GROMACS .gro file of C-alpha atoms in nm:
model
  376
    1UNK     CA    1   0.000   0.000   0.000
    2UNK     CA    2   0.185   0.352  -0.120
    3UNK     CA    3   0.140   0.575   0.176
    4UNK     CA    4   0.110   0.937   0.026
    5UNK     CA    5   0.136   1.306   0.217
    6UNK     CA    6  -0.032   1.597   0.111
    7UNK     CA    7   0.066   1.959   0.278
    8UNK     CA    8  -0.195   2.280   0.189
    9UNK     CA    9  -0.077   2.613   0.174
   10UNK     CA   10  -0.364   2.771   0.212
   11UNK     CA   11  -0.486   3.136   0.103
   12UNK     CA   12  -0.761   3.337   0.035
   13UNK     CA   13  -0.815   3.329  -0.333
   14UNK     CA   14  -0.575   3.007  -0.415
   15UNK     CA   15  -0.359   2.725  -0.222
   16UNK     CA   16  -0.013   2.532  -0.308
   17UNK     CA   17  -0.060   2.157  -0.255
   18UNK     CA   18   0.261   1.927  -0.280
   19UNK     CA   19   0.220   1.596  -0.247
   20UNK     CA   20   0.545   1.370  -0.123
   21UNK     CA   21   0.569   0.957  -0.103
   22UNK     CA   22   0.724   0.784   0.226
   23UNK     CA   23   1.078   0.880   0.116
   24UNK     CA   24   1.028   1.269   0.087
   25UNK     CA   25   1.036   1.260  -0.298
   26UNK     CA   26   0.806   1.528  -0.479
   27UNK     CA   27   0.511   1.368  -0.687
   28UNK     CA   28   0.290   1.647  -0.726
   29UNK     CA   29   0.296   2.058  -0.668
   30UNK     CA   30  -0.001   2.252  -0.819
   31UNK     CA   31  -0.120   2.582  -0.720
   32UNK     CA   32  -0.514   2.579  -0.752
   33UNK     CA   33  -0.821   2.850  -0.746
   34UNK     CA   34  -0.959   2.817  -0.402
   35UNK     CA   35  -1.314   2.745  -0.558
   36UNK     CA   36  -1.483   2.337  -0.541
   37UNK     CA   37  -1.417   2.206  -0.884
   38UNK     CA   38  -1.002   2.286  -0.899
   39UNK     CA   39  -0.998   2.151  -0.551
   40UNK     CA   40  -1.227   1.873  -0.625
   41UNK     CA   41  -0.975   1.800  -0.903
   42UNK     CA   42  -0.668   1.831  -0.737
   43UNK     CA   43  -0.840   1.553  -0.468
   44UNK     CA   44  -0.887   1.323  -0.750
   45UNK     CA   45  -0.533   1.355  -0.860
   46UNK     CA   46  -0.313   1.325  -0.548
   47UNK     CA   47  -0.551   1.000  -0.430
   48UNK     CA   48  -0.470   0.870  -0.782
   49UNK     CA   49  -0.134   0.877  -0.650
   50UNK     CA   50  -0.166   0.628  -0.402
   51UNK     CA   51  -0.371   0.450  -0.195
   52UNK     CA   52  -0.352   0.623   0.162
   53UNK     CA   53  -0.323   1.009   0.190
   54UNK     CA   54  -0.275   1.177   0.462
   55UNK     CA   55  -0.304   1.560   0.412
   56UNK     CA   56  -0.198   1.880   0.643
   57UNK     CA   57  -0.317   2.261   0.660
   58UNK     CA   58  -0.209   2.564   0.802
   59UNK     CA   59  -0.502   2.740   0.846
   60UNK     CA   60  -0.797   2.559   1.058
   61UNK     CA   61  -1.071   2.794   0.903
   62UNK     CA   62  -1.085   3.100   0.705
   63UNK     CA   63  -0.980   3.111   0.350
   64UNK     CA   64  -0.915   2.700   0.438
   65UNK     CA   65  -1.307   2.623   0.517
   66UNK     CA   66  -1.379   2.493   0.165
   67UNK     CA   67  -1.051   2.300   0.096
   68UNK     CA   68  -1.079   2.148   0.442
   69UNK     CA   69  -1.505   2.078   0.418
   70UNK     CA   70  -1.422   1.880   0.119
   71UNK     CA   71  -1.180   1.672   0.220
   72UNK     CA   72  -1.336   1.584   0.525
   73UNK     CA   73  -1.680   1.505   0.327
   74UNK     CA   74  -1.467   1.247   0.136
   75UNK     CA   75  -1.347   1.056   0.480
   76UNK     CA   76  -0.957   1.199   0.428
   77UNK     CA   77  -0.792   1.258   0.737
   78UNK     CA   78  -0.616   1.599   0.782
   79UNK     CA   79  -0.431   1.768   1.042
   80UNK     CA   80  -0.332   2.102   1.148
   81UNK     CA   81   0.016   2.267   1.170
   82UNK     CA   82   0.007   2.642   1.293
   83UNK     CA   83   0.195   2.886   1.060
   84UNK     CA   84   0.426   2.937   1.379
   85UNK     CA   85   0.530   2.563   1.364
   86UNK     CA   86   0.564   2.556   0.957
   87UNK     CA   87   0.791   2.896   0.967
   88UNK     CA   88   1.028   2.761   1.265
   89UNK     CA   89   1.035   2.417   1.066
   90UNK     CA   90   1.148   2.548   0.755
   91UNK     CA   91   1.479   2.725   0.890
   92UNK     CA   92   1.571   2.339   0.876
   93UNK     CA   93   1.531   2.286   0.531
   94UNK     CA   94   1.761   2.407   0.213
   95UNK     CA   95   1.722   2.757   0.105
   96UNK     CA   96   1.670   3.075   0.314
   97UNK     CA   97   1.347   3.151   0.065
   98UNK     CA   98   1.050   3.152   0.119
   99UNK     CA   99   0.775   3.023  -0.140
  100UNK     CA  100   0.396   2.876  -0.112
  101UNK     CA  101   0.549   2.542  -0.290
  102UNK     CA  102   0.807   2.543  -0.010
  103UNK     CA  103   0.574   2.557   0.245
  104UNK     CA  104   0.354   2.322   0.109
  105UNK     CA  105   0.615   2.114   0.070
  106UNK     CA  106   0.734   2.168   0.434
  107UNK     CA  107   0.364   2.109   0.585
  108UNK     CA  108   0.381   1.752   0.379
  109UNK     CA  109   0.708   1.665   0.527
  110UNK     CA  110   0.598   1.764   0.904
  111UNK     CA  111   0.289   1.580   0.812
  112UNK     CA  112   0.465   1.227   0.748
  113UNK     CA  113   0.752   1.282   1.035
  114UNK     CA  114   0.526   1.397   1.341
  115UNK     CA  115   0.282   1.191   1.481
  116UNK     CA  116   0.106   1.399   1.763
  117UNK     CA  117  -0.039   1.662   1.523
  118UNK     CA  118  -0.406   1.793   1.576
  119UNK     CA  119  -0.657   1.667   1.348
  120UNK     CA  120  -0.946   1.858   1.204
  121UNK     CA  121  -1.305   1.700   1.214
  122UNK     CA  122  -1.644   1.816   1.129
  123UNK     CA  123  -1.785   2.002   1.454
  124UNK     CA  124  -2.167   2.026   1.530
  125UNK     CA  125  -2.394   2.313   1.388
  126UNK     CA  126  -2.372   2.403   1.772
  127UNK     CA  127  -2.031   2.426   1.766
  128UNK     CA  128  -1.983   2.628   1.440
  129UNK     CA  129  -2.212   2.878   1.495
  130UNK     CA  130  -2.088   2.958   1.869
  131UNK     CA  131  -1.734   2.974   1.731
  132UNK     CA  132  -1.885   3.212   1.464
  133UNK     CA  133  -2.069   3.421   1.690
  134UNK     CA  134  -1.792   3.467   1.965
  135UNK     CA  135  -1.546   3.582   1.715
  136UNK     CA  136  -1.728   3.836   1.626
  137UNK     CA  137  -1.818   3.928   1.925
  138UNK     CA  138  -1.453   3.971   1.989
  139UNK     CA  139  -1.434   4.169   1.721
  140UNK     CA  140  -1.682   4.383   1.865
  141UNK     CA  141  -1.557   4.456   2.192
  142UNK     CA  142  -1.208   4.523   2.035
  143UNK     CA  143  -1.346   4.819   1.852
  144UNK     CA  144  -1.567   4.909   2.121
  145UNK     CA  145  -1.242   4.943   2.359
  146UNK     CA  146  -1.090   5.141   2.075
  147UNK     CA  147  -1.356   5.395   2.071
  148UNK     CA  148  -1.368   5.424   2.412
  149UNK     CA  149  -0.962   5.511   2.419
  150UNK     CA  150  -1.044   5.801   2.135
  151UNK     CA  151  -1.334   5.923   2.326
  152UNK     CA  152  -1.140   5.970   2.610
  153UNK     CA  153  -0.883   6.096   2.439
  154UNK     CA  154  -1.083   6.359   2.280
  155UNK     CA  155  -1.278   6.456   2.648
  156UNK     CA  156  -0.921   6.509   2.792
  157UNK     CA  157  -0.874   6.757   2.528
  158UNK     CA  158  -1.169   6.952   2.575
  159UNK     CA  159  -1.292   6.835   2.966
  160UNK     CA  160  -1.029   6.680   3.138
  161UNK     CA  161  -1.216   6.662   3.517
  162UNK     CA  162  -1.499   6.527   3.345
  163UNK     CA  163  -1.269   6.298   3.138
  164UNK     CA  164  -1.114   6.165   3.516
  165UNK     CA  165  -1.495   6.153   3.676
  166UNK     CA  166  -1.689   5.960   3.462
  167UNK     CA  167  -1.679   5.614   3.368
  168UNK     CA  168  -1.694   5.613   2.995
  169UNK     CA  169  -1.758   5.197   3.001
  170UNK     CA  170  -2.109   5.288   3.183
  171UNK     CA  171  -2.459   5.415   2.986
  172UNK     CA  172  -2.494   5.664   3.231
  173UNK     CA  173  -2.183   5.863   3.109
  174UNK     CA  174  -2.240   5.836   2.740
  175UNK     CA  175  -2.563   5.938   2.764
  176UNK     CA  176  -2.464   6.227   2.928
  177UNK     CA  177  -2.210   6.322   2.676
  178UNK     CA  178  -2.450   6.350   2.419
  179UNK     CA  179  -2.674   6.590   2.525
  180UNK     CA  180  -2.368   6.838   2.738
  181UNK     CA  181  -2.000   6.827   2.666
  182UNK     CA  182  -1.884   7.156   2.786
  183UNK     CA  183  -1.859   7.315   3.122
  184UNK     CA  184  -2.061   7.580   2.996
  185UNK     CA  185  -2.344   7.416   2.893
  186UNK     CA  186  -2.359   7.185   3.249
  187UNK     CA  187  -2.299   7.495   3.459
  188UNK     CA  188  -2.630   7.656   3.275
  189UNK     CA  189  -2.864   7.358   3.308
  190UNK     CA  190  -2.768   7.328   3.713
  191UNK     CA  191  -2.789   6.996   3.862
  192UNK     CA  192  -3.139   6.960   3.890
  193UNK     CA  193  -3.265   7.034   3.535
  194UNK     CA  194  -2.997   6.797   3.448
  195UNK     CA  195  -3.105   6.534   3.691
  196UNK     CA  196  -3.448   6.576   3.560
  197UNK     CA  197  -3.330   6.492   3.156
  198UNK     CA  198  -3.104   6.205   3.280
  199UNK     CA  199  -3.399   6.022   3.467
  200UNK     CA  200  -3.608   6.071   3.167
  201UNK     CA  201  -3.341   5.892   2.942
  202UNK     CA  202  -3.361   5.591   3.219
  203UNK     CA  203  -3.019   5.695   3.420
  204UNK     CA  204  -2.934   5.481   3.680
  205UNK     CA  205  -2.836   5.743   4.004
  206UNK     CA  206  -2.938   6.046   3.781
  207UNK     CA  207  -2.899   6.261   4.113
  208UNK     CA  208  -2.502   6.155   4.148
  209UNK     CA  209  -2.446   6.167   3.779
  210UNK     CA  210  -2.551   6.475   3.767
  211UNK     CA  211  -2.385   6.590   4.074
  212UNK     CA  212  -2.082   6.474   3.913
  213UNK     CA  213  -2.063   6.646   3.626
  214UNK     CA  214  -2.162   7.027   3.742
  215UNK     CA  215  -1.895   6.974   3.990
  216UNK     CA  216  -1.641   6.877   3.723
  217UNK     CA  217  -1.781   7.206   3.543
  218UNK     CA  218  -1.727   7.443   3.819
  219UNK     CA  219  -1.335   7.299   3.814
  220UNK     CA  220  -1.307   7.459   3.448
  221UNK     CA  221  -1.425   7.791   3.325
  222UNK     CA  222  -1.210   7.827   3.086
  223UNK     CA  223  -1.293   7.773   2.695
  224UNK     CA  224  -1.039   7.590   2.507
  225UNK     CA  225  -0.932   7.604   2.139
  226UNK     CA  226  -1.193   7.356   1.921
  227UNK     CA  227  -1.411   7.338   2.157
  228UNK     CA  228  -1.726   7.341   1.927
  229UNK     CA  229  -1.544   7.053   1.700
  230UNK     CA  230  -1.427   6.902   1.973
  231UNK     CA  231  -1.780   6.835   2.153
  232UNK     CA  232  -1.880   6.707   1.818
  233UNK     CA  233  -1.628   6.439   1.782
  234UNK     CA  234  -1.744   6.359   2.166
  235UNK     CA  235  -2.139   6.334   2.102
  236UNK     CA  236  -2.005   6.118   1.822
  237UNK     CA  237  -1.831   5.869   1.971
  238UNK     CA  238  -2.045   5.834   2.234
  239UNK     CA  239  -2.279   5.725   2.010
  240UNK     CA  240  -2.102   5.502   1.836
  241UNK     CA  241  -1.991   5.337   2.231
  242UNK     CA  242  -2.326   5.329   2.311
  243UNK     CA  243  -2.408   5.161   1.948
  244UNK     CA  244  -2.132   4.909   2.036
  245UNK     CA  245  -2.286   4.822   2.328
  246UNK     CA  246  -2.607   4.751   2.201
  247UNK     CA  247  -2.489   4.518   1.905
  248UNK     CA  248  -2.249   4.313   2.199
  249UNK     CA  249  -2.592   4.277   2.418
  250UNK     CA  250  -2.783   4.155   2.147
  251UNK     CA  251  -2.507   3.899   2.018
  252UNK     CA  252  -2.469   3.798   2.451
  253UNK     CA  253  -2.824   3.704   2.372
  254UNK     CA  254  -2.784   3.502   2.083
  255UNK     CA  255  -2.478   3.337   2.211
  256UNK     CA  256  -2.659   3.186   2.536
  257UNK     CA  257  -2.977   3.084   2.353
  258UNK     CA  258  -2.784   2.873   2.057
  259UNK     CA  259  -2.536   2.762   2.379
  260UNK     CA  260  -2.810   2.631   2.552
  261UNK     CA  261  -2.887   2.387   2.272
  262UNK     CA  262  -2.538   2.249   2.341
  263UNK     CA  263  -2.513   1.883   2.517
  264UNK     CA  264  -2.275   1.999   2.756
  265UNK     CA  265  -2.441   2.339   2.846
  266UNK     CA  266  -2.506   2.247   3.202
  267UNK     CA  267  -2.187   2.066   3.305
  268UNK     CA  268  -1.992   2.351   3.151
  269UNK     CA  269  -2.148   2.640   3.338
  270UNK     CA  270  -2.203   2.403   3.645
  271UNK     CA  271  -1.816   2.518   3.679
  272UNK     CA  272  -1.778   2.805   3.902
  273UNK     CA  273  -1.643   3.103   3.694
  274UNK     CA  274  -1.759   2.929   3.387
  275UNK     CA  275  -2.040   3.134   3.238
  276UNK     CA  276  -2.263   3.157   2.932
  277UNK     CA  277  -1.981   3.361   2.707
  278UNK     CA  278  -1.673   3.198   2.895
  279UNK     CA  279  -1.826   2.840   2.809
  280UNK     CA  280  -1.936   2.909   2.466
  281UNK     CA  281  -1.611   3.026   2.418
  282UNK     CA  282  -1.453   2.706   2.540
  283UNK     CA  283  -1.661   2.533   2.330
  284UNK     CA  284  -1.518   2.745   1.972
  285UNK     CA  285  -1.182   2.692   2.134
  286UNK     CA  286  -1.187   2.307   2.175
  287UNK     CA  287  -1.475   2.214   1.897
  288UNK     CA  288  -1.676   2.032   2.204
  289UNK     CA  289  -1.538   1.715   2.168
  290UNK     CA  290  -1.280   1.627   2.455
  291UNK     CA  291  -1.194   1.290   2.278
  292UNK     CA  292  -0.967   1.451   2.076
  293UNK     CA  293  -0.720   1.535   2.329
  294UNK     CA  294  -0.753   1.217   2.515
  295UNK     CA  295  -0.643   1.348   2.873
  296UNK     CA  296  -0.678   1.612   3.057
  297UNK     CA  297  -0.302   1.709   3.022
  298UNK     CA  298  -0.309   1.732   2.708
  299UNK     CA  299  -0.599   2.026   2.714
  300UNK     CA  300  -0.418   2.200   2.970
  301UNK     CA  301  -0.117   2.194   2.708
  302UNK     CA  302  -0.324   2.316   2.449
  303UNK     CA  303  -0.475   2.609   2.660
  304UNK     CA  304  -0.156   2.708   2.758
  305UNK     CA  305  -0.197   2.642   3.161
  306UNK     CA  306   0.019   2.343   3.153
  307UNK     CA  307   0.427   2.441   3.225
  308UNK     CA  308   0.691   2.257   3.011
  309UNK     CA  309   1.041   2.068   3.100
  310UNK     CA  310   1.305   2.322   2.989
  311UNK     CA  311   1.590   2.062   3.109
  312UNK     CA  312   1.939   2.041   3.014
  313UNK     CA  313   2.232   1.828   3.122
  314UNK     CA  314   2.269   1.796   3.463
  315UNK     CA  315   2.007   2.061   3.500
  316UNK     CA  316   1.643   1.882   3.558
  317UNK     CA  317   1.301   1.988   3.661
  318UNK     CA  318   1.340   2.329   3.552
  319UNK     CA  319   1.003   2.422   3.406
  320UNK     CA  320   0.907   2.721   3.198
  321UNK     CA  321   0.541   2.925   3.038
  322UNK     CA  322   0.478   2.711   2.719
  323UNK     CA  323   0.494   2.895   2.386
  324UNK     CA  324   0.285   2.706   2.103
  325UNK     CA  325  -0.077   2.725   2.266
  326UNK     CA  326  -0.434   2.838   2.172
  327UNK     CA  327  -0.418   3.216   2.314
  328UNK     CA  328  -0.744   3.254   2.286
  329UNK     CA  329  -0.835   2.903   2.503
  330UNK     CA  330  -0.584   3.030   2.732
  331UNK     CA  331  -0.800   3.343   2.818
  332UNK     CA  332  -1.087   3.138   2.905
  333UNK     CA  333  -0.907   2.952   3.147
  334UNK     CA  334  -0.725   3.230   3.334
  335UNK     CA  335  -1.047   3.445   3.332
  336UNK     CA  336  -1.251   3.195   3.445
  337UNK     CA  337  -1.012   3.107   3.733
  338UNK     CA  338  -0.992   3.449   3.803
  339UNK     CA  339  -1.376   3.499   3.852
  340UNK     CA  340  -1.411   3.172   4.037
  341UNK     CA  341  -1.191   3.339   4.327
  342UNK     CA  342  -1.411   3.534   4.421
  343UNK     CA  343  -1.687   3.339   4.389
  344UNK     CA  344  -1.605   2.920   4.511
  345UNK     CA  345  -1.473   2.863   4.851
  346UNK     CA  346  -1.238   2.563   4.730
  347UNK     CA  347  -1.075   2.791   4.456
  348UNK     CA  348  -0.992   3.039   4.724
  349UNK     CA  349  -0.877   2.783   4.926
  350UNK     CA  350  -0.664   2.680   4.663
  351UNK     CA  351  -0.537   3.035   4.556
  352UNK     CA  352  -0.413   3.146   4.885
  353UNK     CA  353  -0.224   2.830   4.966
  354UNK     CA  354  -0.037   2.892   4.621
  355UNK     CA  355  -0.003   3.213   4.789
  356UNK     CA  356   0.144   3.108   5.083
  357UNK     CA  357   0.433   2.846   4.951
  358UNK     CA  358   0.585   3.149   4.766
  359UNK     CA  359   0.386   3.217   4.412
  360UNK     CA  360   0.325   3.585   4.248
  361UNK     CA  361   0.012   3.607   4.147
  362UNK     CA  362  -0.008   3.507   3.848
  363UNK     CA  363   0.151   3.152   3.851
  364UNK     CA  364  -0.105   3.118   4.142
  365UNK     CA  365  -0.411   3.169   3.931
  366UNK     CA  366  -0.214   2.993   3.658
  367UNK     CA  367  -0.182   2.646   3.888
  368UNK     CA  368  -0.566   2.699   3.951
  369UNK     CA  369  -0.667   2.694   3.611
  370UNK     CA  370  -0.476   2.414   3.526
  371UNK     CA  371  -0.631   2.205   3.830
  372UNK     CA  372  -0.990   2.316   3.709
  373UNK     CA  373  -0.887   2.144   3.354
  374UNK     CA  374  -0.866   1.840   3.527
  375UNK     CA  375  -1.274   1.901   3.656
  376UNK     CA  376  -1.393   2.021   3.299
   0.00000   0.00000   0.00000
C-alpha cells in the first residue's frame, strides 16, 4: 500500500498543494483557485497517486473552510500545523526563501515525520455557529475598547475633570455626553434640570451623575481652542460606544440561547467562573469534543496552563510558560479562574495556599486553572 502526504498552503483566493511519497520525494505541486471544482480536481489527482493520503493545513478555518469541508466530506484525514510551527520548521530545510510550494512542501514533510499533530473533524452546527458568533463578538468589543480610548482621548482635550470623573464603560456617562460636553453648557442647566433629563433617558443614580458632572464644570471655566469641534467628535463617539454596546448585548443574547442547545451546556457552566460567554467560548476553542485530546493534560497543554520541562544536562526539573498554545483558550481559562476566586470557597482555598508556599500572582491563578482542567 503507497502511503502518500499531502501539505496545503492555504490562502484566500488560491492554495499550493505538494504531495510527497514515504521517502520525501516530490510527486505532485499545483497551485489551484480556491473554488470546489479545482480543488475537487486536485483531490482526485493526489488519491490517484496512491492508496492512503494523509493531508496537512495551516489554516484551521478562514480562507481553508472549503478546501478542508471537502476533504473531510470524502473521509480523508487531515491535520493542522500552525503557521508558527511551519515557519520555525522550515529554517531546517535548504534555502533561506521563502515560497507557497516550499511551504507546502514543508507542511507535507511535518505531516509524514510527526505523529502527535491535531486533526481537524467536522464540529456540530452548535459548535460552528458559537465559534462564529464569539469571534465576532470579539471583534466587537475590540473596537468598542478602541472607541472608548479616542473618546477619552478627545474629552481630555476639551474636559479633562470630566474625562477623570466619569466612567466612559457605563450608559450613564455616554448618555450624558450627548446631550452636554462643555462646562458651559452643564454649569447653565444646574444639577437639577440635568437630573431631571437624565432620569427621563432611564439613568441609573441620575442625582449623582448629575452631581458629578456640574462639579467637574465648576473645576473649568475656561474655553479651550476647538471646543465646538471638539464636543462634536465627543457626542459622536459616544454614540457610536453606546451603538457598540447595544450590538455586543444583542449577540450575549444570541450566544446563550444557541449555547443552551449544546449537550454539555449544564456541566460547563455548572463550573464556578464558567459562564454563558466563557463556556461558549470554550466550546469554539476546543470544537466540544474532549476525545480529541484524550487526557486532561493534554488540554491543559493546548490552553496554555500546563508548564513545560526546559531541562538540560545535569540541570532537571526546571520548568518554563509554554509557547505554542491556543491564546485565545488560554483566556478562558485564566479568566474563568480568576472569577471563580471570588466566587467558590475551594478555589480560594486553593489560591491562597499557592499564595502562601511562595507564588506571584499570576503563577497562582495559573496552577488553579490548570487544576480546574482536570474538573472540565
Amino acid at each position: 500500500m503507497a502511503a502518500i502526504w499531502a501539505g496545503i498552503d492555504a490562502g484566500k483566493t488560491h492554495h499550493h498543494c505538494v504531495a510527497i511519497d514515504e521517502s520525501g520525494r516530490r510527486l505532485l505541486s499545483r497551485r489551484v483557485a480556491n473554488d470546489e471544482p479545482e480543488l475537487l480536481t486536485l483531490l482526485a489527482d493526489v488519491l490517484a497517486l496512491g492508496d492512503e493520503v494523509t493531508w496537512g493545513i495551516d489554516l484551521a478555518d478562514g480562507g481553508a473552510a472549503l478546501a478542508i469541508a471537502l476533504l473531510l466530506n470524502h473521509d480523508q484525514p487531515v491535520h493542522y500545523l500552525s503557521g508558527r510551527a511551519i515557519h520555525r520548521a522550515a529554517e531546517s530545510y535548504r534555502s533561506e526563501g521563502k515560497t507557497d510550494a516550499k511551504d507546502a512542501a514543508v507542511i507535507a514533510d511535518q505531516a509524514r515525520i510527526l505523529r502527535d499533530l491535531h486533526p481537524l473533524r467536522t464540529g456540530d452546527e452548535t459548535v460552528t455557529d458559537l465559534k462564529l458568533l464569539t469571534g465576532r463578538r470579539t471583534d466587537l468589543v475590540a473596537d468598542r475598547t478602541r472607541t472608548v480610548n479616542r473618546l477619552r482621548a478627545q474629552l481630555t482635550g476639551l474636559f479633562p475633570s470630566l474625562e477623570r470623573a466619569l466612567d466612559l464603560t457605563n450608559t450613564g456617562p455616554l448618555t450624558l455626553l450627548t446631550g452636554y460636553r462643555t462646562p458651559a453648557a452643564i454649569r447653565r442647566i444646574g444639577a437639577r434640570r440635568l437630573e431631571t433629563w437624565l432620569r427621563n433617558r432611564r439613568v441609573v443614580r441620575p442625582d449623582r451623575l448629575a452631581e458629578t458632572a456640574v462639579q467637574a464644570a465648576e473645576r473649568q471655566h475656561t474655553s479651550l481652542p476647538g471646543e465646538r469641534l471638539a464636543s462634536e467628535l465627543v457626542h459622536t463617539l459616544a454614540k457610536e460606544v453606546m451603538s457598540l454596546n447595544q450590538q455586543v448585548a444583542e449577540l450575549d443574547k444570541r450566544i446563550e440561547a444557541r449555547f443552551r442547545e449544546h449537550r454539555d451546556f449544564e456541566v460547563i457552566t455548572s463550573l464556578p467562573g464558567l459562564g454563558v460567554i466563557l463556556g461558549a467560548e470554550f466550546l469554539a476553542a476546543t470544537g466540544g469534543d474532549m476525545s480529541v485530546f484524550g487526557t486532561a493534560d493534554r488540554l491543559a497543554g493546548f490552553g496554555g496552563v500546563a508548564p513545560v520541562p526546559r531541562d538540560s544536562g545535569k540541570i532537571s526539573g526546571n520548568l518554563k510558560r509554554p509557547q505554542r498554545y491556543n491564546r485565545r483558550l488560554q483566556r478562558v481559562f485564566y479568566t474563568s479562574a480568576l472569577f471563580s476566586i471570588r466566587r467558590c470557597e475551594e478555589s480560594r482555598r486553593f489560591y491562597d495556599r499557592k499564595r502562601a508556599e511562595g507564588k506571584r500572582h499570576t503563577q497562582a491563578v495559573l496552577a488553579l486553572a490548570r487544576r480546574r482542567v482536570n474538573v472540565l
